[in-house]
GROMACS .gro file of C-alpha atoms in nm:
model
  285
    1MET     CA    1  -6.121  -1.719 -17.310
    2ASN     CA    2  -6.021  -1.972 -17.566
    3ILE     CA    3  -6.174  -1.910 -17.937
    4LEU     CA    4  -6.077  -2.117 -18.264
    5SER     CA    5  -6.113  -1.835 -18.578
    6ILE     CA    6  -6.179  -1.982 -18.903
    7GLN     CA    7  -6.104  -1.705 -19.183
    8SER     CA    8  -5.915  -1.560 -19.397
    9HIS     CA    9  -5.579  -1.466 -19.362
   10VAL     CA   10  -5.390  -1.161 -19.542
   11THR     CA   11  -5.063  -1.061 -19.487
   12TYR     CA   12  -5.075  -0.734 -19.601
   13GLY     CA   13  -5.363  -0.512 -19.395
   14HIS     CA   14  -5.643  -0.657 -19.216
   15VAL     CA   15  -5.936  -0.845 -19.248
   16GLY     CA   16  -5.988  -1.162 -19.146
   17ASN     CA   17  -5.760  -1.326 -18.912
   18SER     CA   18  -5.547  -1.084 -19.026
   19ALA     CA   19  -5.790  -0.846 -18.859
   20ALA     CA   20  -5.959  -1.054 -18.541
   21VAL     CA   21  -5.621  -1.209 -18.379
   22PHE     CA   22  -5.477  -0.960 -18.259
   23PRO     CA   23  -5.757  -0.713 -18.113
   24LEU     CA   24  -5.924  -1.052 -17.911
   25GLN     CA   25  -5.557  -1.096 -17.786
   26ARG     CA   26  -5.511  -0.788 -17.647
   27ALA     CA   27  -5.879  -0.784 -17.526
   28GLY     CA   28  -5.749  -1.097 -17.278
   29HIS     CA   29  -5.797  -1.359 -17.499
   30GLU     CA   30  -5.607  -1.635 -17.629
   31VAL     CA   31  -5.716  -1.709 -18.019
   32TRP     CA   32  -5.624  -1.987 -18.234
   33PRO     CA   33  -5.632  -1.907 -18.583
   34ILE     CA   34  -5.720  -2.126 -18.854
   35HIS     CA   35  -5.683  -1.985 -19.197
   36THR     CA   36  -5.933  -2.017 -19.514
   37VAL     CA   37  -5.722  -1.827 -19.764
   38ASN     CA   38  -5.373  -1.737 -19.739
   39PHE     CA   39  -5.376  -1.409 -19.933
   40SER     CA   40  -5.142  -1.115 -19.997
   41ASN     CA   41  -5.379  -0.852 -19.971
   42HIS     CA   42  -5.776  -0.813 -19.959
   43THR     CA   43  -5.943  -0.881 -20.271
   44GLY     CA   44  -6.115  -0.517 -20.271
   45TYR     CA   45  -5.721  -0.433 -20.445
   46GLY     CA   46  -5.847  -0.635 -20.749
   47ASP     CA   47  -5.572  -0.842 -20.771
   48TRP     CA   48  -5.381  -1.064 -20.528
   49GLY     CA   49  -5.191  -1.370 -20.487
   50GLY     CA   50  -5.169  -1.694 -20.285
   51PRO     CA   51  -5.467  -1.992 -20.237
   52MET     CA   52  -5.782  -2.098 -20.118
   53ILE     CA   53  -5.691  -2.339 -19.833
   54PRO     CA   54  -5.903  -2.661 -19.909
   55GLY     CA   55  -6.152  -2.760 -19.670
   56THR     CA   56  -5.993  -3.091 -19.614
   57GLU     CA   57  -5.695  -2.920 -19.501
   58VAL     CA   58  -5.897  -2.714 -19.230
   59THR     CA   59  -6.058  -3.009 -19.102
   60SER     CA   60  -5.685  -3.132 -19.089
   61ILE     CA   61  -5.577  -2.862 -18.862
   62VAL     CA   62  -5.927  -2.946 -18.678
   63ASP     CA   63  -5.805  -3.312 -18.634
   64GLY     CA   64  -5.465  -3.191 -18.543
   65ILE     CA   65  -5.619  -2.985 -18.238
   66GLU     CA   66  -5.850  -3.265 -18.139
   67LYS     CA   67  -5.538  -3.477 -18.102
   68ARG     CA   68  -5.422  -3.223 -17.824
   69GLY     CA   69  -5.696  -3.296 -17.658
   70ALA     CA   70  -5.824  -2.874 -17.662
   71PHE     CA   71  -6.127  -2.942 -17.772
   72PRO     CA   72  -6.248  -2.900 -17.429
   73LYS     CA   73  -6.094  -2.549 -17.395
   74ILE     CA   74  -6.251  -2.411 -17.652
   75ASP     CA   75  -6.467  -2.113 -17.545
   76ALA     CA   76  -6.621  -1.966 -17.850
   77ILE     CA   77  -6.577  -2.091 -18.258
   78LEU     CA   78  -6.562  -1.804 -18.496
   79SER     CA   79  -6.592  -1.800 -18.815
   80GLY     CA   80  -6.588  -1.543 -19.130
   81TYR     CA   81  -6.471  -1.524 -19.464
   82GLN     CA   82  -6.494  -1.881 -19.614
   83GLY     CA   83  -6.285  -1.887 -19.955
   84GLY     CA   84  -6.388  -2.216 -20.139
   85SER     CA   85  -6.744  -2.370 -20.087
   86ASP     CA   86  -6.620  -2.632 -19.924
   87ILE     CA   87  -6.527  -2.459 -19.639
   88ALA     CA   88  -6.869  -2.455 -19.517
   89GLY     CA   89  -6.887  -2.823 -19.430
   90ALA     CA   90  -6.519  -2.803 -19.297
   91ILE     CA   91  -6.708  -2.534 -19.030
   92VAL     CA   92  -6.998  -2.761 -18.933
   93ASP     CA   93  -6.763  -3.030 -18.912
   94ALA     CA   94  -6.580  -2.904 -18.671
   95VAL     CA   95  -6.857  -2.673 -18.480
   96ARG     CA   96  -7.023  -3.021 -18.430
   97ARG     CA   97  -6.737  -3.187 -18.320
   98ILE     CA   98  -6.645  -2.928 -18.055
   99LYS     CA   99  -6.983  -2.900 -17.927
  100ALA     CA  100  -6.973  -3.274 -17.859
  101VAL     CA  101  -6.711  -3.280 -17.605
  102ASN     CA  102  -6.792  -2.898 -17.488
  103GLY     CA  103  -7.179  -2.845 -17.499
  104ASN     CA  104  -7.052  -2.489 -17.356
  105ALA     CA  105  -6.872  -2.375 -17.640
  106LEU     CA  106  -7.041  -2.073 -17.864
  107TYR     CA  107  -7.038  -2.065 -18.242
  108ALA     CA  108  -7.018  -1.730 -18.399
  109CYS     CA  109  -7.065  -1.697 -18.728
  110ASP     CA  110  -6.997  -1.378 -18.942
  111PRO     CA  111  -7.187  -1.453 -19.280
  112VAL     CA  112  -6.972  -1.225 -19.491
  113MET     CA  113  -7.138  -1.210 -19.827
  114GLY     CA  114  -7.153  -0.796 -19.908
  115ASN     CA  115  -7.246  -0.460 -19.832
  116ALA     CA  116  -7.534  -0.232 -19.945
  117LYS     CA  117  -7.246  -0.055 -20.158
  118SER     CA  118  -7.096  -0.289 -20.320
  119GLY     CA  119  -7.370  -0.567 -20.320
  120CYS     CA  120  -7.271  -0.993 -20.303
  121PHE     CA  121  -6.890  -1.009 -20.350
  122VAL     CA  122  -6.875  -1.360 -20.276
  123SER     CA  123  -6.920  -1.700 -20.518
  124ASP     CA  124  -7.321  -1.731 -20.596
  125GLU     CA  125  -7.272  -2.091 -20.411
  126ILE     CA  126  -7.178  -1.940 -20.085
  127PRO     CA  127  -7.514  -1.678 -19.942
  128PRO     CA  128  -7.682  -2.058 -19.983
  129LEU     CA  129  -7.441  -2.303 -19.774
  130LEU     CA  130  -7.457  -1.990 -19.509
  131ARG     CA  131  -7.827  -2.017 -19.528
  132ASP     CA  132  -7.902  -2.332 -19.514
  133LYS     CA  133  -7.626  -2.542 -19.347
  134VAL     CA  134  -7.408  -2.284 -19.135
  135VAL     CA  135  -7.594  -2.063 -18.946
  136PRO     CA  136  -7.870  -2.312 -18.853
  137VAL     CA  137  -7.618  -2.449 -18.629
  138ALA     CA  138  -7.473  -2.099 -18.504
  139ASP     CA  139  -7.542  -1.948 -18.158
  140ILE     CA  140  -7.485  -1.600 -18.296
  141ILE     CA  141  -7.429  -1.471 -18.622
  142THR     CA  142  -7.293  -1.081 -18.709
  143PRO     CA  143  -7.448  -0.958 -19.025
  144ASN     CA  144  -7.422  -0.633 -19.147
  145GLN     CA  145  -7.808  -0.469 -19.266
  146PHE     CA  146  -7.785  -0.577 -19.598
  147GLU     CA  147  -7.638  -0.962 -19.534
  148LEU     CA  148  -7.928  -1.029 -19.284
  149GLY     CA  149  -8.191  -0.897 -19.541
  150TYR     CA  150  -8.008  -1.144 -19.791
  151LEU     CA  151  -7.998  -1.424 -19.547
  152THR     CA  152  -8.334  -1.397 -19.464
  153GLU     CA  153  -8.524  -1.245 -19.787
  154HIS     CA  154  -8.703  -0.979 -19.547
  155GLU     CA  155  -8.692  -0.618 -19.597
  156THR     CA  156  -8.470  -0.432 -19.330
  157GLY     CA  157  -8.490  -0.092 -19.466
  158THR     CA  158  -8.663   0.005 -19.076
  159LEU     CA  159  -8.583  -0.101 -18.751
  160GLU     CA  160  -8.944  -0.268 -18.747
  161GLN     CA  161  -8.826  -0.459 -19.073
  162THR     CA  162  -8.469  -0.532 -18.925
  163LEU     CA  163  -8.599  -0.629 -18.614
  164GLU     CA  164  -8.864  -0.874 -18.809
  165ALA     CA  165  -8.548  -0.983 -19.000
  166VAL     CA  166  -8.372  -1.106 -18.660
  167LYS     CA  167  -8.669  -1.306 -18.582
  168VAL     CA  168  -8.635  -1.454 -18.868
  169ALA     CA  169  -8.309  -1.515 -18.860
  170GLN     CA  170  -8.358  -1.668 -18.498
  171GLU     CA  171  -8.585  -1.895 -18.629
  172ILE     CA  172  -8.317  -2.030 -18.829
  173GLY     CA  173  -8.104  -2.134 -18.541
  174PRO     CA  174  -7.887  -1.822 -18.365
  175ARG     CA  175  -8.051  -1.696 -18.040
  176THR     CA  176  -7.803  -1.405 -18.054
  177VAL     CA  177  -7.785  -1.177 -18.364
  178LEU     CA  178  -7.548  -0.862 -18.410
  179VAL     CA  179  -7.654  -0.628 -18.708
  180THR     CA  180  -7.378  -0.387 -18.808
  181SER     CA  181  -7.438  -0.095 -19.035
  182VAL     CA  182  -7.775  -0.055 -18.928
  183ASN     CA  183  -7.966   0.269 -19.130
  184ARG     CA  184  -8.323   0.330 -19.074
  185PRO     CA  185  -8.513   0.656 -19.168
  186GLU     CA  186  -8.450   0.823 -18.795
  187THR     CA  187  -8.076   0.769 -18.818
  188PRO     CA  188  -7.922   1.088 -18.813
  189GLU     CA  189  -7.703   1.095 -19.115
  190ASP     CA  190  -7.396   1.207 -18.924
  191SER     CA  191  -7.458   0.886 -18.712
  192ILE     CA  192  -7.455   0.501 -18.746
  193GLU     CA  193  -7.613   0.232 -18.561
  194MET     CA  194  -7.540  -0.148 -18.466
  195LEU     CA  195  -7.832  -0.342 -18.291
  196ALA     CA  196  -7.756  -0.655 -18.091
  197VAL     CA  197  -8.110  -0.901 -18.009
  198ASP     CA  198  -8.045  -1.176 -17.765
  199GLY     CA  199  -8.333  -1.343 -17.731
  200ASP     CA  200  -8.607  -1.140 -17.717
  201ARG     CA  201  -8.410  -0.817 -17.597
  202ALA     CA  202  -8.334  -0.606 -17.862
  203PHE     CA  203  -8.025  -0.321 -17.789
  204ILE     CA  204  -7.917  -0.010 -18.016
  205VAL     CA  205  -7.589   0.194 -17.978
  206ALA     CA  206  -7.537   0.519 -18.230
  207THR     CA  207  -7.182   0.625 -18.282
  208PRO     CA  208  -7.063   0.882 -18.513
  209ARG     CA  209  -7.070   0.836 -18.880
  210LEU     CA  210  -6.702   0.900 -19.043
  211PRO     CA  211  -6.697   0.974 -19.371
  212PHE     CA  212  -6.506   0.615 -19.537
  213LYS     CA  213  -6.488   0.284 -19.455
  214ARG     CA  214  -6.203   0.063 -19.463
  215ASN     CA  215  -6.252  -0.337 -19.510
  216GLY     CA  216  -6.207  -0.541 -19.230
  217SER     CA  217  -6.386  -0.328 -18.946
  218GLY     CA  218  -6.674  -0.597 -18.978
  219ASP     CA  219  -6.424  -0.884 -18.886
  220VAL     CA  220  -6.284  -0.673 -18.612
  221THR     CA  221  -6.646  -0.617 -18.487
  222ALA     CA  222  -6.779  -0.961 -18.484
  223ALA     CA  223  -6.401  -1.099 -18.299
  224LEU     CA  224  -6.462  -0.811 -18.025
  225PHE     CA  225  -6.818  -0.862 -17.977
  226THR     CA  226  -6.779  -1.280 -17.972
  227GLY     CA  227  -6.542  -1.227 -17.728
  228HIS     CA  228  -6.732  -0.999 -17.509
  229TYR     CA  229  -7.049  -1.167 -17.521
  230ALA     CA  230  -6.840  -1.519 -17.442
  231LYS     CA  231  -6.698  -1.372 -17.132
  232THR     CA  232  -7.029  -1.232 -17.032
  233ARG     CA  233  -7.287  -1.335 -17.146
  234ASP     CA  234  -7.448  -1.015 -17.214
  235ALA     CA  235  -7.518  -0.857 -17.514
  236LYS     CA  236  -7.589  -0.517 -17.432
  237ALA     CA  237  -7.214  -0.514 -17.213
  238ALA     CA  238  -7.095  -0.671 -17.538
  239LEU     CA  239  -7.261  -0.420 -17.775
  240LYS     CA  240  -7.173  -0.129 -17.565
  241ALA     CA  241  -6.752  -0.253 -17.515
  242THR     CA  242  -6.740  -0.362 -17.924
  243ALA     CA  243  -6.904   0.004 -18.086
  244SER     CA  244  -6.690   0.185 -17.832
  245SER     CA  245  -6.299  -0.005 -17.963
  246VAL     CA  246  -6.423  -0.034 -18.339
  247TRP     CA  247  -6.516   0.328 -18.324
  248ASP     CA  248  -6.219   0.450 -18.169
  249LEU     CA  249  -6.007   0.211 -18.420
  250LEU     CA  250  -6.181   0.356 -18.710
  251ASN     CA  251  -6.162   0.753 -18.578
  252VAL     CA  252  -5.747   0.642 -18.529
  253THR     CA  253  -5.751   0.523 -18.954
  254TYR     CA  254  -5.922   0.783 -19.028
  255GLU     CA  255  -5.696   1.059 -18.868
  256ALA     CA  256  -5.398   0.870 -19.019
  257GLU     CA  257  -5.566   0.934 -19.393
  258SER     CA  258  -5.467   0.500 -19.378
  259ASP     CA  259  -5.558   0.268 -19.632
  260GLU     CA  260  -5.569  -0.033 -19.384
  261LEU     CA  261  -5.717  -0.036 -19.034
  262CYS     CA  262  -5.460   0.128 -18.799
  263LEU     CA  263  -5.486  -0.209 -18.523
  264ILE     CA  264  -5.121  -0.126 -18.342
  265ALA     CA  265  -5.180   0.228 -18.303
  266ALA     CA  266  -5.535   0.151 -18.170
  267GLN     CA  267  -5.441  -0.117 -18.022
  268ASP     CA  268  -5.484   0.001 -17.648
  269TYR     CA  269  -5.855   0.064 -17.758
  270PHE     CA  270  -5.943  -0.297 -17.759
  271GLU     CA  271  -5.796  -0.369 -17.393
  272HIS     CA  272  -5.973  -0.081 -17.247
  273PRO     CA  273  -6.256   0.029 -17.420
  274GLN     CA  274  -6.371   0.394 -17.308
  275LEU     CA  275  -6.776   0.310 -17.322
  276GLN     CA  276  -6.816   0.669 -17.486
  277PHE     CA  277  -7.118   0.576 -17.657
  278SER     CA  278  -7.491   0.501 -17.469
  279VAL     CA  279  -7.654   0.171 -17.534
  280THR     CA  280  -8.060   0.186 -17.557
  281ASP     CA  281  -8.291  -0.101 -17.483
  282VAL     CA  282  -8.548  -0.060 -17.798
  283GLU     CA  283  -8.829  -0.107 -17.642
  284ASP     CA  284  -8.755   0.261 -17.469
  285LEU     CA  285  -8.706   0.384 -17.788
   0.00000   0.00000   0.00000
């Protein structure tokens, strides 16, 4: 699979393309990264150096890729943290142009906005752009439970509410929705779940909850799910492989007491997921 990944880049640590590219490569995919910011580190540290990349420069890179005749080779487009408000237009333009040449290319949008603990941490301009401009052209979106509620303006406290919010999201555009960091009343305190909905089929997987959080884990999740789904077009299999690899990555990071994701130490789990967690059809719950 050839995957064009349009998202942030950091030099120190692993978020955005710095979290997505290597796992995808170890999973066997060719990845063409375009950066939307070029920061020293993720913004969670409170300070950072480096610029946001203007949307015109993103488009200029896309233009260069087009001149190489590469659009027909692209199997999937992935976007994540957008940086400036002009990036949405650059992404939508790239998707439109690539799909005009290659109708089989998938577009996966990770609508990065925030989380339940921190709230929304992007500019106030970004969520409306994601909802009204970017998500409608996506085939796949990979929000966490908080972002799904924010996008759809629906409650997501129960499984039923989350599924209803997914239906609203599908009406906006994407057929396939991966919801990460799912919590519901039935979820054991020592577990956390992911939900994948593909058309009218829904699947859920639970993994042990580790007592910490690291920036970039959602970026790895979105990337691996996109890669697996683009290759197999099987949401259940993609969910199973993604949950396995991401949990092992987080476990390695936790055991190392590392402030950043241990992508290198966990790299074999991207190529060979252990598939140790069962995926359940939601209708069987």
